[in-house]
XYZ file of C-alpha atoms in Angstrom:
651
model
C -89.392 83.152 55.469
C -87.754 86.474 54.959
C -84.651 86.800 52.839
C -82.531 87.930 55.746
C -83.391 84.831 57.759
C -82.654 82.596 54.775
C -79.264 84.219 54.317
C -78.447 83.658 57.978
C -79.241 79.959 57.783
C -77.119 79.592 54.655
C -74.121 81.198 56.307
C -74.551 78.967 59.339
C -74.610 75.877 57.118
C -71.395 76.923 55.364
C -69.634 77.470 58.677
C -70.666 74.037 59.966
C -69.602 72.350 56.688
C -66.211 74.060 56.769
C -65.595 72.982 60.350
C -66.490 69.377 59.575
C -64.238 69.337 56.508
C -61.286 70.757 58.416
C -61.845 68.256 61.200
C -61.874 65.374 58.752
C -58.680 66.608 57.126
C -57.081 66.991 60.530
C -58.029 63.415 61.389
C -56.482 62.151 58.163
C -53.327 64.142 58.799
C -53.038 62.673 62.285
C -53.467 59.182 60.895
C -50.758 59.753 58.302
C -48.416 61.098 60.944
C -49.050 58.108 63.169
C -48.466 55.728 60.220
C -45.208 57.402 59.312
C -44.147 57.372 62.931
C -44.856 53.663 63.212
C -42.877 53.069 60.053
C -39.929 54.997 61.408
C -40.118 53.168 64.694
C -40.301 49.806 62.961
C -43.785 49.174 64.198
C -45.107 47.761 60.923
C -46.524 44.341 61.454
C -45.454 41.576 59.013
C -48.359 40.684 56.752
C -50.210 43.908 57.335
C -52.262 45.471 54.593
C -49.879 48.376 54.204
C -46.932 46.039 53.881
C -48.728 43.968 51.270
C -49.544 47.073 49.283
C -45.972 48.287 49.420
C -44.601 44.904 48.440
C -47.090 44.589 45.606
C -46.148 48.012 44.292
C -42.440 47.180 44.530
C -42.994 43.877 42.709
C -44.880 45.606 39.911
C -42.093 48.120 39.504
C -39.478 45.335 39.436
C -41.463 43.344 36.866
C -41.799 46.450 34.730
C -38.049 46.995 34.860
C -37.398 43.345 33.971
C -39.743 43.527 30.992
C -38.016 46.642 29.728
C -34.606 45.013 30.138
C -35.708 41.868 28.292
C -37.154 43.954 25.494
C -33.944 45.971 25.207
C -31.879 42.763 25.239
C -34.006 41.215 22.490
C -33.638 44.390 20.489
C -29.856 44.248 20.834
C -29.791 40.539 19.922
C -31.828 40.998 16.746
C -29.771 39.636 13.873
C -27.337 37.746 16.113
C -25.937 34.632 14.410
C -24.548 31.317 15.576
C -23.134 28.113 14.054
C -24.597 24.728 14.944
C -23.835 21.055 14.289
C -20.190 21.706 13.408
C -17.244 19.922 14.982
C -16.091 23.211 16.542
C -17.307 26.770 17.012
C -15.738 27.915 13.739
C -17.954 25.855 11.424
C -21.542 24.704 11.058
C -24.934 25.668 9.700
C -25.781 29.346 10.143
C -28.722 30.422 12.287
C -29.989 33.969 12.847
C -31.959 35.359 15.810
C -35.257 37.093 15.062
C -38.280 37.830 17.251
C -37.084 35.698 20.106
C -36.226 32.522 18.189
C -33.509 31.045 16.013
C -33.966 30.262 12.338
C -31.858 28.936 9.471
C -30.728 30.607 6.261
C -31.449 29.116 2.840
C -28.448 28.575 0.571
C -30.004 30.333 -2.448
C -27.508 33.024 -3.577
C -25.316 32.130 -0.590
C -21.669 32.967 -1.278
C -18.470 34.235 0.349
C -19.798 37.763 0.883
C -22.538 36.575 3.186
C -20.231 34.010 4.784
C -17.598 36.660 5.512
C -20.171 38.820 7.306
C -21.247 35.861 9.444
C -17.682 34.957 10.427
C -16.734 38.542 11.264
C -19.952 38.944 13.232
C -18.866 35.932 15.297
C -15.408 37.401 15.884
C -13.406 35.394 13.352
C -11.029 37.018 10.836
C -13.070 35.948 7.815
C -14.571 33.053 5.928
C -12.588 30.031 4.754
C -15.422 28.623 2.632
C -19.204 28.477 2.496
C -21.248 25.281 2.403
C -24.507 24.405 0.735
C -27.198 21.716 0.846
C -27.096 21.160 4.594
C -23.555 19.824 4.881
C -23.918 19.869 8.681
C -27.424 18.405 8.712
C -30.987 19.392 7.902
C -32.733 22.332 9.546
C -34.006 22.071 13.094
C -35.903 25.349 13.107
C -37.675 27.407 10.496
C -36.047 29.315 7.662
C -35.756 32.997 8.498
C -33.890 34.221 5.395
C -33.830 33.338 1.699
C -32.161 34.867 -1.377
C -29.792 36.838 0.837
C -27.879 39.522 -1.073
C -25.013 41.334 0.665
C -22.552 43.840 -0.743
C -19.765 42.964 1.672
C -19.628 46.181 3.691
C -22.412 45.214 6.101
C -21.687 44.336 9.713
C -24.885 42.358 10.292
C -26.913 40.036 8.069
C -30.050 42.062 8.789
C -28.489 44.945 6.851
C -28.507 42.850 3.657
C -31.388 42.506 1.242
C -33.514 39.365 1.329
C -37.056 38.254 0.556
C -38.374 38.951 4.047
C -38.458 37.259 7.429
C -39.806 33.743 7.068
C -40.457 34.039 3.312
C -38.728 31.207 1.461
C -39.179 28.340 -0.990
C -36.480 26.036 0.381
C -36.471 22.401 1.403
C -35.000 21.034 4.614
C -31.655 20.147 3.044
C -30.957 23.610 1.571
C -29.305 24.994 4.684
C -26.422 27.454 4.363
C -23.254 27.023 6.389
C -19.737 28.392 6.752
C -16.231 27.396 7.744
C -14.508 30.406 9.301
C -10.844 31.255 9.500
C -9.441 30.851 12.992
C -7.293 32.908 15.338
C -4.700 30.176 15.836
C -1.262 31.756 15.768
C 1.378 30.510 13.340
C 4.357 31.984 15.286
C 3.739 31.171 18.949
C 2.536 27.842 20.303
C -0.855 27.727 21.939
C -2.585 25.142 24.072
C -5.172 23.375 21.929
C -8.745 23.397 23.201
C -9.894 20.680 20.800
C -8.712 17.129 20.182
C -6.013 16.947 17.487
C -8.503 15.506 15.011
C -10.810 18.477 15.493
C -8.236 21.203 15.060
C -8.981 23.538 12.137
C -6.933 23.260 8.972
C -4.360 26.056 9.017
C -1.732 24.494 6.750
C -1.386 25.434 3.116
C -2.447 22.926 0.514
C 0.111 21.484 -1.872
C -0.087 19.680 -5.177
C -0.593 15.952 -5.078
C 2.404 15.430 -7.355
C 4.705 16.854 -4.659
C 3.457 14.307 -2.117
C 3.623 11.251 -4.384
C 6.584 9.153 -5.439
C 4.791 8.133 -8.627
C 1.885 9.074 -10.799
C -1.587 9.020 -9.328
C -3.908 6.340 -10.675
C -7.679 6.762 -10.585
C -10.730 4.804 -11.628
C -14.534 4.929 -11.480
C -16.373 2.149 -9.677
C -20.011 1.323 -8.980
C -21.666 3.176 -11.844
C -24.223 1.921 -14.317
C -21.875 2.754 -17.192
C -18.089 3.011 -17.424
C -18.306 6.815 -17.424
C -19.834 7.228 -13.967
C -19.193 6.050 -10.452
C -17.360 6.821 -7.259
C -13.779 8.035 -7.587
C -11.130 5.643 -6.326
C -7.445 6.510 -6.257
C -4.209 4.652 -5.678
C -1.433 6.637 -4.045
C 1.951 5.191 -5.092
C 4.237 4.442 -2.167
C 1.408 4.781 0.348
C 2.030 2.240 3.148
C -1.629 2.415 4.054
C -2.611 0.943 0.692
C 0.227 -1.592 0.305
C 1.297 -4.797 2.018
C 4.920 -5.912 1.894
C 6.468 -9.371 1.686
C 9.978 -10.731 2.049
C 10.296 -12.458 -1.336
C 11.951 -10.534 -4.114
C 9.609 -11.981 -6.719
C 6.554 -10.589 -4.962
C 8.316 -7.252 -4.622
C 8.965 -7.175 -8.336
C 5.312 -7.978 -8.992
C 4.215 -5.169 -6.716
C 6.479 -2.583 -8.303
C 5.308 -3.606 -11.754
C 1.710 -3.026 -10.682
C 2.497 0.514 -9.544
C 4.096 1.330 -12.868
C 7.741 1.088 -11.665
C 10.419 -1.184 -13.064
C 12.460 -1.493 -9.863
C 12.695 -4.144 -7.213
C 11.186 -3.799 -3.774
C 14.540 -2.864 -2.200
C 15.238 -0.236 -4.855
C 11.771 1.176 -4.426
C 12.334 1.311 -0.708
C 15.665 3.087 -1.009
C 14.231 5.545 -3.500
C 11.614 6.632 -1.007
C 14.096 6.771 1.819
C 12.440 4.048 3.916
C 14.347 2.514 6.827
C 14.045 -0.412 9.190
C 11.317 1.372 11.103
C 9.117 1.195 8.027
C 9.691 -2.546 7.773
C 8.806 -3.012 11.416
C 5.694 -0.939 10.880
C 4.672 -3.154 7.996
C 5.297 -6.233 10.128
C 3.055 -4.851 12.847
C 0.404 -4.126 10.262
C 0.737 -7.702 9.026
C 0.023 -9.068 12.513
C -3.589 -8.016 12.473
C -6.366 -9.873 14.164
C -8.391 -12.500 12.319
C -11.467 -10.292 12.471
C -9.703 -7.427 10.691
C -8.365 -9.796 8.041
C -11.787 -11.296 7.447
C -13.317 -7.825 7.108
C -10.643 -6.819 4.616
C -11.061 -10.101 2.724
C -14.827 -9.588 2.421
C -14.309 -6.027 1.287
C -11.801 -7.014 -1.394
C -13.949 -9.906 -2.559
C -16.922 -7.561 -2.928
C -14.773 -5.151 -4.888
C -13.596 -7.942 -7.182
C -17.119 -9.100 -7.906
C -17.984 -5.529 -8.775
C -14.914 -5.327 -10.985
C -15.865 -8.549 -12.752
C -19.341 -7.214 -13.499
C -18.234 -3.750 -14.542
C -14.670 -4.302 -15.676
C -14.872 -1.515 -18.220
C -15.333 0.977 -15.375
C -11.994 0.214 -13.805
C -9.808 2.004 -16.383
C -6.610 3.116 -14.709
C -4.366 5.833 -16.041
C -0.694 4.906 -15.463
C 1.060 7.184 -17.911
C -0.428 10.242 -19.594
C 1.728 9.624 -22.698
C 0.194 6.154 -23.254
C -2.422 5.751 -25.930
C -5.966 5.791 -24.485
C -7.108 2.718 -26.401
C -4.096 0.659 -25.322
C -4.539 1.858 -21.772
C -8.200 0.809 -21.762
C -7.292 -2.669 -23.067
C -4.548 -3.088 -20.456
C -6.903 -2.058 -17.695
C -9.538 -4.489 -18.959
C -7.066 -7.352 -18.842
C -5.754 -6.304 -15.461
C -9.246 -6.223 -13.959
C -10.029 -9.685 -15.333
C -6.786 -11.002 -13.897
C -7.568 -9.394 -10.567
C -11.041 -10.913 -10.543
C -9.525 -14.407 -10.999
C -7.033 -14.166 -8.146
C -7.314 -16.277 -5.016
C -8.195 -15.324 -1.491
C -6.222 -12.286 -0.231
C -5.163 -14.131 2.914
C -3.699 -16.886 0.770
C -1.958 -14.281 -1.383
C -0.457 -12.742 1.706
C 0.721 -16.109 2.915
C 2.298 -16.762 -0.481
C 4.106 -13.410 -0.260
C 2.258 -11.582 -3.022
C 1.634 -7.897 -2.587
C -1.722 -6.301 -3.298
C -2.612 -2.661 -3.764
C -5.691 -1.208 -2.131
C -7.695 1.565 -3.694
C -9.037 4.376 -1.560
C -11.888 6.872 -1.743
C -11.982 10.661 -1.912
C -14.000 12.746 0.541
C -16.964 14.473 -1.084
C -16.731 17.585 1.092
C -16.059 20.485 -1.288
C -16.177 18.184 -4.318
C -17.303 20.304 -7.301
C -17.486 20.249 -11.078
C -13.931 21.586 -11.233
C -12.510 18.440 -9.668
C -14.859 16.234 -11.694
C -13.645 17.856 -14.930
C -10.077 16.797 -14.162
C -11.130 13.228 -13.348
C -13.047 12.825 -16.621
C -10.195 14.392 -18.558
C -7.574 12.104 -17.024
C -9.672 9.011 -17.689
C -10.358 10.052 -21.282
C -14.110 10.112 -20.713
C -14.784 13.566 -22.137
C -16.380 16.187 -19.906
C -17.867 16.237 -16.418
C -21.635 16.445 -16.329
C -22.039 16.088 -12.592
C -20.052 16.044 -9.362
C -21.822 14.282 -6.520
C -21.175 13.541 -2.865
C -23.213 10.441 -2.273
C -23.279 6.766 -1.396
C -25.277 5.914 -4.522
C -22.218 4.377 -6.160
C -21.282 2.384 -3.050
C -18.138 2.619 -0.974
C -17.248 2.838 2.692
C -16.115 6.001 4.459
C -13.521 3.982 6.344
C -11.581 3.646 3.062
C -11.036 7.384 2.623
C -7.449 8.260 1.759
C -7.728 11.854 0.562
C -9.692 14.999 1.407
C -9.601 18.695 0.646
C -8.975 18.245 -3.097
C -9.152 21.544 -4.996
C -8.729 21.907 -8.761
C -9.104 24.755 -11.223
C -10.655 22.510 -13.834
C -7.954 23.042 -16.454
C -5.438 20.550 -15.039
C -4.609 17.512 -17.132
C -4.320 15.114 -14.204
C -5.640 14.967 -10.685
C -2.163 14.896 -9.154
C -1.729 18.488 -10.375
C -4.490 19.649 -8.011
C -4.124 20.881 -4.451
C -5.053 18.718 -1.507
C -4.834 18.363 2.248
C -1.985 16.358 3.742
C -1.999 12.768 2.524
C -3.095 10.436 5.301
C -4.574 13.260 7.386
C -8.161 12.848 6.229
C -11.048 14.859 7.586
C -14.498 14.419 6.097
C -17.787 15.561 7.684
C -20.212 12.803 8.635
C -17.566 10.103 8.852
C -20.160 7.897 10.545
C -22.328 7.890 7.424
C -21.489 6.655 3.939
C -23.025 9.517 1.989
C -20.093 11.886 1.543
C -18.107 9.975 -1.076
C -16.936 11.802 -4.200
C -18.375 10.625 -7.497
C -18.573 11.888 -11.078
C -20.610 11.476 -14.239
C -18.811 11.990 -17.559
C -20.265 12.615 -21.038
C -18.859 13.049 -24.536
C -20.836 16.188 -25.445
C -21.028 19.387 -23.445
C -22.154 23.005 -23.714
C -19.673 25.873 -23.746
C -20.879 29.429 -23.084
C -18.899 32.441 -24.267
C -19.880 36.118 -23.798
C -19.803 38.272 -26.927
C -17.266 40.898 -25.849
C -17.505 42.752 -29.158
C -21.221 43.428 -28.655
C -20.494 44.321 -25.031
C -18.007 47.032 -26.022
C -20.201 48.332 -28.867
C -23.364 48.763 -26.780
C -21.952 50.320 -23.582
C -23.296 53.810 -22.783
C -24.501 55.982 -19.871
C -28.049 56.775 -18.786
C -29.397 58.927 -15.950
C -32.695 57.819 -14.447
C -34.750 58.897 -11.446
C -35.542 56.508 -8.622
C -39.238 56.985 -9.313
C -38.809 54.810 -12.426
C -36.553 52.241 -10.723
C -38.869 50.770 -8.108
C -38.905 47.327 -9.685
C -35.132 47.404 -10.156
C -34.668 48.248 -6.476
C -36.727 45.216 -5.495
C -34.474 43.075 -7.710
C -31.298 44.462 -6.028
C -30.204 46.039 -9.306
C -29.074 49.313 -7.697
C -26.277 50.277 -5.340
C -26.868 50.243 -1.582
C -26.869 54.045 -1.514
C -30.170 54.014 -3.429
C -31.823 52.201 -0.548
C -30.374 54.742 1.884
C -31.772 57.597 -0.197
C -35.206 55.981 -0.281
C -35.232 55.580 3.495
C -34.143 59.190 4.051
C -37.684 60.483 3.550
C -39.410 63.039 1.353
C -38.152 63.601 -2.191
C -36.317 60.304 -2.642
C -38.115 59.589 -5.924
C -36.444 62.630 -7.506
C -32.923 61.338 -6.855
C -31.073 60.486 -10.092
C -28.999 57.356 -10.575
C -26.266 57.033 -13.210
C -26.387 53.686 -14.995
C -23.830 52.002 -17.239
C -25.977 50.132 -19.752
C -24.757 47.385 -22.095
C -25.937 44.324 -24.002
C -25.051 40.852 -22.739
C -25.053 38.350 -25.595
C -24.171 34.784 -24.594
C -23.169 32.241 -27.253
C -23.265 28.468 -26.840
C -20.373 27.236 -28.962
C -20.470 23.688 -27.586
C -22.186 20.616 -29.001
C -24.848 20.204 -26.298
C -27.599 22.456 -24.937
C -26.957 24.535 -21.835
C -29.743 23.969 -19.343
C -30.391 25.838 -16.082
C -29.235 24.565 -12.741
C -32.648 24.399 -11.055
C -35.415 21.985 -12.063
C -38.443 23.597 -13.640
C -40.628 23.296 -10.544
C -38.203 25.508 -8.606
C -38.140 28.432 -11.033
C -39.207 31.777 -9.599
C -41.767 34.091 -11.117
C -40.572 37.701 -11.379
C -43.559 40.008 -11.482
C -41.434 42.966 -12.578
C -40.155 41.178 -15.668
C -43.272 39.031 -16.197
C -41.462 35.727 -16.710
C -39.779 32.907 -14.805
C -36.095 33.077 -13.929
C -34.429 29.678 -14.070
C -31.059 30.776 -12.639
C -30.928 33.287 -9.824
C -27.220 33.905 -10.380
C -26.376 33.498 -14.037
C -24.051 36.490 -14.452
C -21.980 38.932 -12.414
C -21.352 42.526 -13.493
C -18.365 44.085 -11.692
C -16.322 47.272 -11.975
C -12.840 47.083 -10.436
C -10.187 49.693 -9.722
C -6.484 49.374 -10.507
C -5.905 47.355 -7.308
C -8.663 44.896 -8.162
C -11.096 46.237 -5.568
C -14.774 46.306 -6.489
C -15.845 49.946 -6.616
C -19.298 49.539 -8.145
C -21.363 46.934 -6.408
C -21.472 43.852 -8.566
C -24.941 42.886 -9.674
C -25.996 39.240 -9.550
C -28.081 39.009 -12.689
C -30.832 36.404 -12.932
C -31.688 35.362 -16.462
C -34.505 33.826 -18.413
C -32.517 31.595 -20.770
C -33.837 31.240 -24.324
C -32.719 31.036 -27.963
C -32.957 34.602 -29.309
C -30.765 34.162 -32.376
C -29.397 31.012 -34.003
C -26.973 30.244 -36.792
C -28.356 29.235 -40.209
C -29.726 25.712 -40.111
C -30.131 25.650 -36.309
C -33.685 25.472 -34.953
C -34.446 27.371 -31.710
C -35.654 25.039 -28.973
C -36.032 27.208 -25.864
C -38.497 30.010 -25.141
C -39.390 31.704 -21.853
C -43.005 32.539 -22.727
C -45.851 30.489 -21.203
C -43.587 28.694 -18.735
C -41.648 27.160 -21.589
C -38.423 25.218 -21.340
C -35.339 27.356 -20.819
C -31.799 26.916 -22.051
C -29.397 27.824 -24.867
C -29.086 25.466 -27.838
C -25.755 24.809 -29.580
C -25.152 27.509 -32.166
C -27.660 29.923 -30.566
C -27.365 33.049 -28.432
C -29.297 34.415 -25.479
C -29.334 38.199 -25.786
C -30.166 40.582 -22.954
C -30.317 43.948 -24.720
C -29.200 47.163 -23.024
C -32.780 48.499 -22.844
C -33.997 45.637 -20.619
C -34.617 46.404 -16.966
C -31.624 45.698 -14.691
C -29.263 45.336 -17.662
C -26.810 47.813 -16.157
C -24.386 48.611 -13.364
C -25.202 51.484 -11.002
C -22.085 53.708 -11.086
C -23.586 56.691 -9.236
C -21.084 56.441 -6.381
C -17.827 56.067 -8.345
C -15.611 58.911 -9.510
C -14.471 59.456 -13.103
C -11.355 57.502 -13.992
C -9.981 54.334 -15.556
C -11.437 51.054 -14.348
C -11.812 47.395 -15.323
C -15.211 46.044 -16.300
C -15.858 42.318 -15.854
C -18.842 40.324 -17.082
C -18.842 36.745 -15.767
C -21.164 34.003 -17.009
C -22.009 30.998 -14.832
C -19.601 32.420 -12.225
C -20.400 29.886 -9.516
C -19.631 26.916 -11.818
C -22.988 25.355 -10.996
C -23.703 24.154 -14.547
C -21.208 21.974 -16.388
C -19.356 23.316 -19.437
C -16.459 22.265 -21.623
C -14.270 24.951 -20.087
C -14.703 27.844 -17.703
C -11.626 29.684 -18.981
C -13.706 31.692 -21.495
C -16.686 32.564 -19.279
C -15.650 36.124 -18.428
C -15.201 39.204 -20.606
C -12.701 41.631 -19.042
C -12.566 45.107 -20.597
C -10.953 48.473 -19.970
C -13.449 51.122 -18.844
C -12.789 54.859 -19.140
C -15.468 56.851 -17.340
C -15.888 60.621 -17.477
C -18.636 62.998 -16.452
C -20.107 63.151 -19.954
C -19.502 59.716 -21.472
C -17.803 56.344 -21.153
C -15.653 54.059 -23.296
C -15.404 50.275 -23.086
C -12.784 48.354 -25.058
C -9.656 46.173 -25.119
C -11.753 43.193 -24.060
C -10.358 39.700 -23.493
C -11.903 36.386 -22.480
C -10.784 35.019 -19.129
C -11.858 32.839 -16.258
C -14.546 34.258 -13.898
């Protein structure tokens, strides 16, 4: 075949192929036009393939939009908090939202800073108090946060430092909680949304002495020894704990028991009682037989307990009385009480009896226990418990909200909630009753403020050498911001105020850490176990008392570094040894140890107040907490610093 003929056939083939292609495209165009025309005319049949395709595509687009919205909502909710198991929305255990589920927060290092962030995040003005040890019940979900450390300027808990999501070493009863301040107005009335019993406490606390018409009497009951047990109190003039009679002789007996030398009528006039009070007492006397039998059984049980442990029922009637005489009088009184007849018979005979009441264990701390032991002459408080171990019934509560400083001589000098208006969590269970354990010997820690002033100096150090310290939260929050900024963070320089913290035990008993040995934490940076996560606070305050350099919560390894002549060291941190500070020994954290500083990079030169506080959370018992803080004047300039004029104060 010649080339010309071959070329002709090729051209013919191209022409035919082009015509067929154009015809096919024309057919497809006509079909599309007809389809669009049917759509415009509403000719689409329900259930047709085109309809199904369109609906499927629309559903996929809608599902995609919903997924994106849910993802954005979860992102916005990250770090959201809520309170559960409280009696109202302003109190309860704290839970935080993370990765689509709620989780609890462990109470390790939990304090008012973290609680204030939670309350403000929920829209409340601030925190009233924080709670520990699962006051509102054990956890119902996992633990999301542990060892939470906040500065106080954060707006969300996720902005604080902690061990990591889901990383913890906490048991089920170590849940953190808060009680927030409320928005209830004090000037204009508002309609309550809760029952009167569940309204938050907005009234100021007053001293017990202002609410009593006589001196408060206390005793310890139910313990194995006279120096331990549940705290029982007798409020003089309290109609709830007294029964009246018409005979003057029984009135005189009753007033003698309360420590007053007046008759019943004189006692009544002194308190300003009227006929309404007498009618009230008469109504109370007309109780049902069941109530009387229950009270009789309760009093009989208490008397048997008094007969077995009469030395525990020492009652303080007058703080000027001699302790030995007081103990003997109480012993005789308890024996006499144990030999009395049935309370119903006493009531029929017109004799008046006094009923002792219990104290709510909510918020019961070593500070209140110190006052109880001091008033009873039992030495020092070793423990403050909220338990049913020592017996008691929550229905006999007469006082709640007791708050002491620890240096009061008597319990009636402490603050309290309104007498008779008792609120105590878990009223349906008998495990929130205040109790104490007293001992004759106790440790007493004192910071060496002379060594503190002598060793204070400045040091500039790059972040490259402070990686371990940053993990231990030993630097200001700005250091973390610098590290997250990107390249060159390791060259940033931090200014550190270094000093030596020397702690002396001048008591007559060893100071031991708060946590049992099995709960100590290994610190890889420092290569030893820390027995107390918060043993000291280092703060720098301005002239108004505001914290200008972020206070560092120092965790210590407690040991005997130096002892007085004749005193043998007993505690050593090496090889998982026992930790503590023996009497007459010191635990010294020298200025060259890692984290033994305060990061002052962000403060300006000027005059400040430096405060070193030991055992600031009052978790471990001591003789006194009034000497646990060294407060010094700090003069800071660009080139150097001066620390002096130190005094010992309360943390």
